[in-house]
Structures are given as C-alpha cells and as structure tokens.
PDB file of C-alpha atoms in Angstrom:
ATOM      1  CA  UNK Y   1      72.414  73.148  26.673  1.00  0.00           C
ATOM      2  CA  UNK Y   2      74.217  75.314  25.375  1.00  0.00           C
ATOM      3  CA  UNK Y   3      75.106  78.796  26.466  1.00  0.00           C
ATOM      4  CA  UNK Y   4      74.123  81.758  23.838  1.00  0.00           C
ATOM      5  CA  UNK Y   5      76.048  84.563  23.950  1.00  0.00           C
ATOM      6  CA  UNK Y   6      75.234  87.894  22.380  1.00  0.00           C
ATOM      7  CA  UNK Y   7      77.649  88.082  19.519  1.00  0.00           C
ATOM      8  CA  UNK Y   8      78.739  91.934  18.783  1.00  0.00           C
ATOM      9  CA  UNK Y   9      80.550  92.266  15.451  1.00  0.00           C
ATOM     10  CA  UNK Y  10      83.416  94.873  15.702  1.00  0.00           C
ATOM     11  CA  UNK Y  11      84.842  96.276  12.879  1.00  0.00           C
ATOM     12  CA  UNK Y  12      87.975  94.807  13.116  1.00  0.00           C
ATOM     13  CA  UNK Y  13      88.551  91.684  11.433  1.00  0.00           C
ATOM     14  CA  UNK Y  14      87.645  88.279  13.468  1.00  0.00           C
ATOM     15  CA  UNK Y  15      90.412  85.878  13.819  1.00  0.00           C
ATOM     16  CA  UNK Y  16      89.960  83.221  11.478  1.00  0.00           C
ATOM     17  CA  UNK Y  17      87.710  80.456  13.769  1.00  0.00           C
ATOM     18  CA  UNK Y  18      89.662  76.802  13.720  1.00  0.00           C
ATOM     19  CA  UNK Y  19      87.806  73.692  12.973  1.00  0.00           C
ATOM     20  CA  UNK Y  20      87.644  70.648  15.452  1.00  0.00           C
ATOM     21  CA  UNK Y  21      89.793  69.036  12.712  1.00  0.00           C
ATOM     22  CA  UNK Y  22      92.436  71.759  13.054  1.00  0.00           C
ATOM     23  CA  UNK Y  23      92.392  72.185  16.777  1.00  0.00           C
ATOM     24  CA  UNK Y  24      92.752  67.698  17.090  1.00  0.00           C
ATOM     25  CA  UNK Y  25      95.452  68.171  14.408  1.00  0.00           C
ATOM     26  CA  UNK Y  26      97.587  71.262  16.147  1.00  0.00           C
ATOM     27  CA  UNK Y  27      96.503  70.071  19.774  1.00  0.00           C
ATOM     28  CA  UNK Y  28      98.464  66.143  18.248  1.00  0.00           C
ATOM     29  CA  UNK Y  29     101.867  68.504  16.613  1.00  0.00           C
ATOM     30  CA  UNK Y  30     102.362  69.846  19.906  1.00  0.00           C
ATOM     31  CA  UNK Y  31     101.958  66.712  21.628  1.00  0.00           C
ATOM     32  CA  UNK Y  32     104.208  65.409  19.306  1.00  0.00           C
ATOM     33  CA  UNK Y  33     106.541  67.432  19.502  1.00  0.00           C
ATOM     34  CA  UNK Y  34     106.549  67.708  23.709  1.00  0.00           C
ATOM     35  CA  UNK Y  35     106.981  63.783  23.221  1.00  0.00           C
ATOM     36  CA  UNK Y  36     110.150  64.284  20.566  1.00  0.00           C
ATOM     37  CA  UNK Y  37     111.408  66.691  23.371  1.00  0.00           C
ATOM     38  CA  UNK Y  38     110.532  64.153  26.415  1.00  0.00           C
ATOM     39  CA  UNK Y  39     112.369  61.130  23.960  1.00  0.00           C
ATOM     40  CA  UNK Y  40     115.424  63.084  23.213  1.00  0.00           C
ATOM     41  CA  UNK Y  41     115.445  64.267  27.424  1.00  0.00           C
ATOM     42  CA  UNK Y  42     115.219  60.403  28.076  1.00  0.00           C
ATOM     43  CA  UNK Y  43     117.615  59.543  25.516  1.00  0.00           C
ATOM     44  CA  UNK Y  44     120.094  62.013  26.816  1.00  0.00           C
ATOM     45  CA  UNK Y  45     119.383  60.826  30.732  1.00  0.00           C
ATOM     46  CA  UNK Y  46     119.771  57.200  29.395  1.00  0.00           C
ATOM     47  CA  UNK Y  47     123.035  58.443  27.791  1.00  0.00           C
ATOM     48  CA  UNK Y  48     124.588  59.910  30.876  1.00  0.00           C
ATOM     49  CA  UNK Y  49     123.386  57.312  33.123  1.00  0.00           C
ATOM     50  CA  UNK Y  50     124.757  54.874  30.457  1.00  0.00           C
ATOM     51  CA  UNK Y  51     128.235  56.667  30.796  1.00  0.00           C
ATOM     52  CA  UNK Y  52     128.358  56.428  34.318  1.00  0.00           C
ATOM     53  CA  UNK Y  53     127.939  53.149  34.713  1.00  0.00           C
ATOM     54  CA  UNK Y  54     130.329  52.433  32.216  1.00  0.00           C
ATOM     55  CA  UNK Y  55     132.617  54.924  33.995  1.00  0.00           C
ATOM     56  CA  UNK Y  56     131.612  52.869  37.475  1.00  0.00           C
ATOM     57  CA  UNK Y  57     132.241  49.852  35.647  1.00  0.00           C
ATOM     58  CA  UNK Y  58     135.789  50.678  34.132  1.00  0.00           C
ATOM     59  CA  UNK Y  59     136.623  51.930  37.532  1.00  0.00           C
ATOM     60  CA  UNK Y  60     135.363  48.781  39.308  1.00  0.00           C
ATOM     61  CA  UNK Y  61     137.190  46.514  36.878  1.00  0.00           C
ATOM     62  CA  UNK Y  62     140.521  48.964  37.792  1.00  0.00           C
ATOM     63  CA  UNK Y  63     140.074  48.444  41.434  1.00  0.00           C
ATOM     64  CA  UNK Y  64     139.823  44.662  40.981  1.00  0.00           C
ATOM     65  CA  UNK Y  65     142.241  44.047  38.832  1.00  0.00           C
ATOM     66  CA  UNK Y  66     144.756  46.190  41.247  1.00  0.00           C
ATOM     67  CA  UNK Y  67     143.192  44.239  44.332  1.00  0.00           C
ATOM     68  CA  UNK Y  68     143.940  41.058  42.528  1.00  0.00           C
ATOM     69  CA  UNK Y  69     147.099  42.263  42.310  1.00  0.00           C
ATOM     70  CA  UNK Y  70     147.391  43.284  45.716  1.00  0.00           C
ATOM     71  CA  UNK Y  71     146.140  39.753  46.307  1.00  0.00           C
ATOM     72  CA  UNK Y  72     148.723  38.169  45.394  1.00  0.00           C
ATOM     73  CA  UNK Y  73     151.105  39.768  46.690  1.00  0.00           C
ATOM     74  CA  UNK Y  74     149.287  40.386  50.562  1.00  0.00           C
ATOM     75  CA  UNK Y  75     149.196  36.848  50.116  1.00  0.00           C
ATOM     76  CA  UNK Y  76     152.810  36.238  49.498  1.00  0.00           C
ATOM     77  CA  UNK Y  77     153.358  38.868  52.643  1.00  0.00           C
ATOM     78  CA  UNK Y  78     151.121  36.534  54.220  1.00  0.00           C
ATOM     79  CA  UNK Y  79     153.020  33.761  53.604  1.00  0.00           C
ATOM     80  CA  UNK Y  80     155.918  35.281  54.425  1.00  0.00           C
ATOM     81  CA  UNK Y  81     154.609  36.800  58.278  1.00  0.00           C
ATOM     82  CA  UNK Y  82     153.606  33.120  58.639  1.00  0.00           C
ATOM     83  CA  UNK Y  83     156.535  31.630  57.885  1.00  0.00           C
ATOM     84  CA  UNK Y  84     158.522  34.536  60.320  1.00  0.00           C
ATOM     85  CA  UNK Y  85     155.874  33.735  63.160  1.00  0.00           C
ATOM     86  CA  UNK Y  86     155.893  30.128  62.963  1.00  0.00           C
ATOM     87  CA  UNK Y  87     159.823  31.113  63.065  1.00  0.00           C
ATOM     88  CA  UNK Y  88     159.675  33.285  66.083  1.00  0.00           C
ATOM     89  CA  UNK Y  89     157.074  30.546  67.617  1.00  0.00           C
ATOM     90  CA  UNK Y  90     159.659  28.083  67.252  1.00  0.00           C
ATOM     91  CA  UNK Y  91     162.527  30.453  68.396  1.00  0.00           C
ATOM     92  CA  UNK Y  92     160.512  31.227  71.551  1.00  0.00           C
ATOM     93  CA  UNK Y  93     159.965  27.630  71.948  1.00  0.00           C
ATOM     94  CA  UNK Y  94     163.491  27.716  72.237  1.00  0.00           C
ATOM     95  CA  UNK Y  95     164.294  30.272  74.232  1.00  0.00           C
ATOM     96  CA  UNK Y  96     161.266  29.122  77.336  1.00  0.00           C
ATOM     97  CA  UNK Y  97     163.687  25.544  77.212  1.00  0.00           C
ATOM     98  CA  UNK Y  98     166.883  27.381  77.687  1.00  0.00           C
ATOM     99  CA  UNK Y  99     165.108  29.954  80.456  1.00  0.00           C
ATOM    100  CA  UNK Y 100     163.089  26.607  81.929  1.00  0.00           C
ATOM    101  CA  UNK Y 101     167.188  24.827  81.507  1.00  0.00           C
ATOM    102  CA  UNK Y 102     168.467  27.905  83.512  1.00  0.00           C
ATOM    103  CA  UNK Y 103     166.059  28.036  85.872  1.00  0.00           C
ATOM    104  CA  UNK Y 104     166.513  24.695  87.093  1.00  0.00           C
ATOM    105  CA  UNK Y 105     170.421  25.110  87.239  1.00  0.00           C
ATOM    106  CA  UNK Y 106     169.594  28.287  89.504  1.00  0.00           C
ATOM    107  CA  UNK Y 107     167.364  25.994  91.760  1.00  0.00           C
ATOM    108  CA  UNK Y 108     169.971  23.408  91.915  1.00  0.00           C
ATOM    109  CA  UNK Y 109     172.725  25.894  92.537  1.00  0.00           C
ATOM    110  CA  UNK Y 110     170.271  27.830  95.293  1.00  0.00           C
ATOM    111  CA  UNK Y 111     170.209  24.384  96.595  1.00  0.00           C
ATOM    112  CA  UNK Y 112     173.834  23.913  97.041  1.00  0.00           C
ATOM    113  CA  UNK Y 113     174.166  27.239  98.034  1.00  0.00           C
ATOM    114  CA  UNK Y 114     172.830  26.504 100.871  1.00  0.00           C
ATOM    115  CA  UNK Y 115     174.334  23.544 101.881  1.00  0.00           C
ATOM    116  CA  UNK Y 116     177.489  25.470 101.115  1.00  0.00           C
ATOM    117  CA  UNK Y 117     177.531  26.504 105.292  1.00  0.00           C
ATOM    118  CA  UNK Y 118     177.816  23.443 106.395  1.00  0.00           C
ATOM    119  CA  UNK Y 119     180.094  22.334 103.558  1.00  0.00           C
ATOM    120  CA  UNK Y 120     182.041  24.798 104.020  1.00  0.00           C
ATOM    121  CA  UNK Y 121     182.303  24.348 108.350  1.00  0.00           C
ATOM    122  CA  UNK Y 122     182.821  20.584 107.179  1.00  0.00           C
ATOM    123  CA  UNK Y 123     185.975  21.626 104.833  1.00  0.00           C
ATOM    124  CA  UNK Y 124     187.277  24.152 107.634  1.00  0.00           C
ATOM    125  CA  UNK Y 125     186.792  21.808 110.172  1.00  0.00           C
ATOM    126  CA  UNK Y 126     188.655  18.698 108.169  1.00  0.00           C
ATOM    127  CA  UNK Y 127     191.046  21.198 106.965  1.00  0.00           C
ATOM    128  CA  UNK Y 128     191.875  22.364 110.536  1.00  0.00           C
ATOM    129  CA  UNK Y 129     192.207  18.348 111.371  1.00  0.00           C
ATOM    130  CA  UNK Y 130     194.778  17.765 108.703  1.00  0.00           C
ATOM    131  CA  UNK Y 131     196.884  20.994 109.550  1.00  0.00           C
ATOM    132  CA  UNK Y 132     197.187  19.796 113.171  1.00  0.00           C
ATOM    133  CA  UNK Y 133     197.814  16.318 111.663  1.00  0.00           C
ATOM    134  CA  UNK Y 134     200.549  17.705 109.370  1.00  0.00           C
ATOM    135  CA  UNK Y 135     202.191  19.618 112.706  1.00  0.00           C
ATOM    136  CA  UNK Y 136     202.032  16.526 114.593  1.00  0.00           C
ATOM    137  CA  UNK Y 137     204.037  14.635 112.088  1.00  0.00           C
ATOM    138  CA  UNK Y 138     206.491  17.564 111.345  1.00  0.00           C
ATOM    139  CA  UNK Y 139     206.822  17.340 114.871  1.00  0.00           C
ATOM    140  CA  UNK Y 140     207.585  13.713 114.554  1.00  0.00           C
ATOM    141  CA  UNK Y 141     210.117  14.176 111.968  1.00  0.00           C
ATOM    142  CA  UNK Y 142     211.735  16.855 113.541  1.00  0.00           C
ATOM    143  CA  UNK Y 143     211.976  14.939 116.689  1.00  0.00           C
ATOM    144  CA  UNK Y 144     213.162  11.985 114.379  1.00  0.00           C
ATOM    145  CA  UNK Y 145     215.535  14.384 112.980  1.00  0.00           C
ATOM    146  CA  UNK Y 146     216.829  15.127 115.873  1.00  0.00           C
ATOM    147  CA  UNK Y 147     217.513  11.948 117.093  1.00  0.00           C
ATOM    148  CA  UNK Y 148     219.138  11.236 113.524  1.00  0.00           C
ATOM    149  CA  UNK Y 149     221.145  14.442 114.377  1.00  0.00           C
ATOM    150  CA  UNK Y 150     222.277  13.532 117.848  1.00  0.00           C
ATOM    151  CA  UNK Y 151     223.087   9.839 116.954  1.00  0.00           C
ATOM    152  CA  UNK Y 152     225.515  11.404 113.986  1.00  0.00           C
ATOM    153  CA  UNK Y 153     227.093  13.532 115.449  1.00  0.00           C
ATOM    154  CA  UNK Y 154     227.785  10.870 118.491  1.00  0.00           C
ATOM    155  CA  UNK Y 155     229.566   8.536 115.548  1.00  0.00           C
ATOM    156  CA  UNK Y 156     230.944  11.137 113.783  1.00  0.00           C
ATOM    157  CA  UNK Y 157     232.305  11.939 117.271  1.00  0.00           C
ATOM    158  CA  UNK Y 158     233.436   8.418 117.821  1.00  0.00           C
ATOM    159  CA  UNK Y 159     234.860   7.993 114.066  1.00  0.00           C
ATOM    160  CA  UNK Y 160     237.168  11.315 115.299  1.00  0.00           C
ATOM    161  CA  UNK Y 161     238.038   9.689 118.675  1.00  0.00           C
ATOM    162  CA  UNK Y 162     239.020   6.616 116.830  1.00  0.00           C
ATOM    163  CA  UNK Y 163     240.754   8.478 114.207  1.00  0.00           C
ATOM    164  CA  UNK Y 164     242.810  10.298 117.084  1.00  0.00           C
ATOM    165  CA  UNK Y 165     243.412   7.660 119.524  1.00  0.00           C
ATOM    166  CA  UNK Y 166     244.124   4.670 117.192  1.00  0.00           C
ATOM    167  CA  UNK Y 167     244.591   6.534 114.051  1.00  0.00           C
ATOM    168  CA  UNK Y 168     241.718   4.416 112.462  1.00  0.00           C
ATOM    169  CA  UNK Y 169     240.163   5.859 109.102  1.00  0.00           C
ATOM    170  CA  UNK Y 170     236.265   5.049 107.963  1.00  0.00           C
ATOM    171  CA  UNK Y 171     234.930   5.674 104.890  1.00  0.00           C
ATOM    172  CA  UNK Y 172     231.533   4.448 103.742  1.00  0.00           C
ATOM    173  CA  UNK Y 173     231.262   0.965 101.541  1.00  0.00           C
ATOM    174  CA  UNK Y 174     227.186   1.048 100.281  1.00  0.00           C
ATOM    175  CA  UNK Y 175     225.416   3.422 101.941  1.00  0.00           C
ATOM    176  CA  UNK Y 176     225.272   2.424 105.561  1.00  0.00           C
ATOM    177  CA  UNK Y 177     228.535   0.653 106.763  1.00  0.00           C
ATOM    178  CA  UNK Y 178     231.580   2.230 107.674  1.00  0.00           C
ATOM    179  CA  UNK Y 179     235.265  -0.186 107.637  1.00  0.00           C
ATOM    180  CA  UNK Y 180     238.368   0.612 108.484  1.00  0.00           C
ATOM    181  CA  UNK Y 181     240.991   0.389 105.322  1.00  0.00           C
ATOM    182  CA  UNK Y 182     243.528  -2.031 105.475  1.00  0.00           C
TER     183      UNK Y 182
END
C-alpha cells in the first residue's frame, strides 16, 4: 500500500528525480568515503599509539640499561657495606672481649679492694711489730755500745796508768791484742 499523494506541478522546474541505481551508488561513495576517513583516523591513532609505545619502549630500555648499571655498582656498594659490617662485627667482637677482659679485672680488683682493710691493719699492725722490734735491738746495741764504750775507755785508762806509772807503751799487733815493745 502505497500512499498517493496529490501531485501539484509548479512552474518551476522539478529537481531532476534519482534512480534507485543512483541513490545505492551515491548512498556506497559516501560510505566509502566516511570509511577512507574512519581508515586514515585509525591509521593515524595506530600511528600515535605506535609512537608511544616505541617512545615507552626506548624509555624502558633507558631505565634498564641505567638500572643495570646501577646494579652493578649497588652491588659493589653492597659488597663493600658487607665487607665494612662484617668488619665492624668483628671489631665489636673485639671490643665486648676487651670490655668482658676489663670487667673481670674490675671485679678482681673490687675484690681486693676490699680485702685491702684488713690487709692493710695486717701491714700496720706487722709494721708496728718490726718498728718496736728494730727499737728493741737499737736499744740492744746501744746498750752493747755502751758497754763497748765503758770497757774502752777503762783500758784505754789502764794503757795511760801503765804508760805513767811504769812507762809501758801498747800498740796494737792484729786487730785485738795490745804488747808492750821491747
């Protein structure tokens, strides 16, 4: 069913009326063409995307390159804090002997320390024994001395009264004995 329309006829001219044919064929260049447009869109998208990845790539391959660089040489540093700590481990190691050395010299020294006290009242007390022992004999000796005195002085008296009375002379022949000379 199709519709019927009254058809007035103007005086002006009619646009030329398009065939199926033509319509299919215009309706296909302008699809054509939209799909041109949409292929050179896509091949400009592809293009840029293309770039960027590259561009993500190259910068990717920058970074690892420089982080194998960095590698190597963190890893040296590595190496070389390793080698320092191990040193300072070892140095510390050290260091707890000596303090743990030191330690036990303080406790031994606390220890005398306090036996120093009685040590000491010991010493004092021996001391004070061998002064009075040492006054004692100086005692002694001077008393000795004295007697050594008195009895030479009593012979040189004698040797004098001799001398005066019978006109005797002494002198001393080895060490100890006393002659008259003839």
């Amino acid at each position: 069913a199709t519709l019927k329309l009254p058809v007035r006829m103007a005086a002006v001219a009619a646009p030329p009326v398009e065939t199926a044919a033509e319509v299919v064929n215009r309706v296909d260049e302008e699809l054509r063409a939209e799909m041109i447009e949409c292929q050179a869109q896509i091949r400009r998208w592809t293009t840029e995307q293309k770039h960027s990845v590259d561009s993500l790539a190259l910068d990717a391959q920058r970074t690892l390159e420089g982080d194998k660089e960095n590698l190597a040489q963190k890893k040296e540093d590595l190496r070389a804090i390793l080698y320092a700590d191990e040193a300072l481990q070892h140095s510390n190691q050290e260091q707890n002997a000596k303090l743990e050395q030191l330690r036990q010299e303080l406790d031994a020294l606390t220890a005398q320390e306090s036996l120093l006290p009685l040590e000491h009242a010991k010493l004092n007390k021996a001391l004070e024994q061998k002064r009075q022992l040492l006054v004692d004999r100086e005692m002694a000796l001077q008393q000795t001395q004295v007697g050594k005195d008195n009895k030479l002085a009593e012979l040189n008296k004698g040797c004098t009264m001799y001398r005066n009375m019978l006109g005797l002379e002494f002198e001393r022949v080895g060490g100890a004995f006393c002659r008259s000379p003839c």
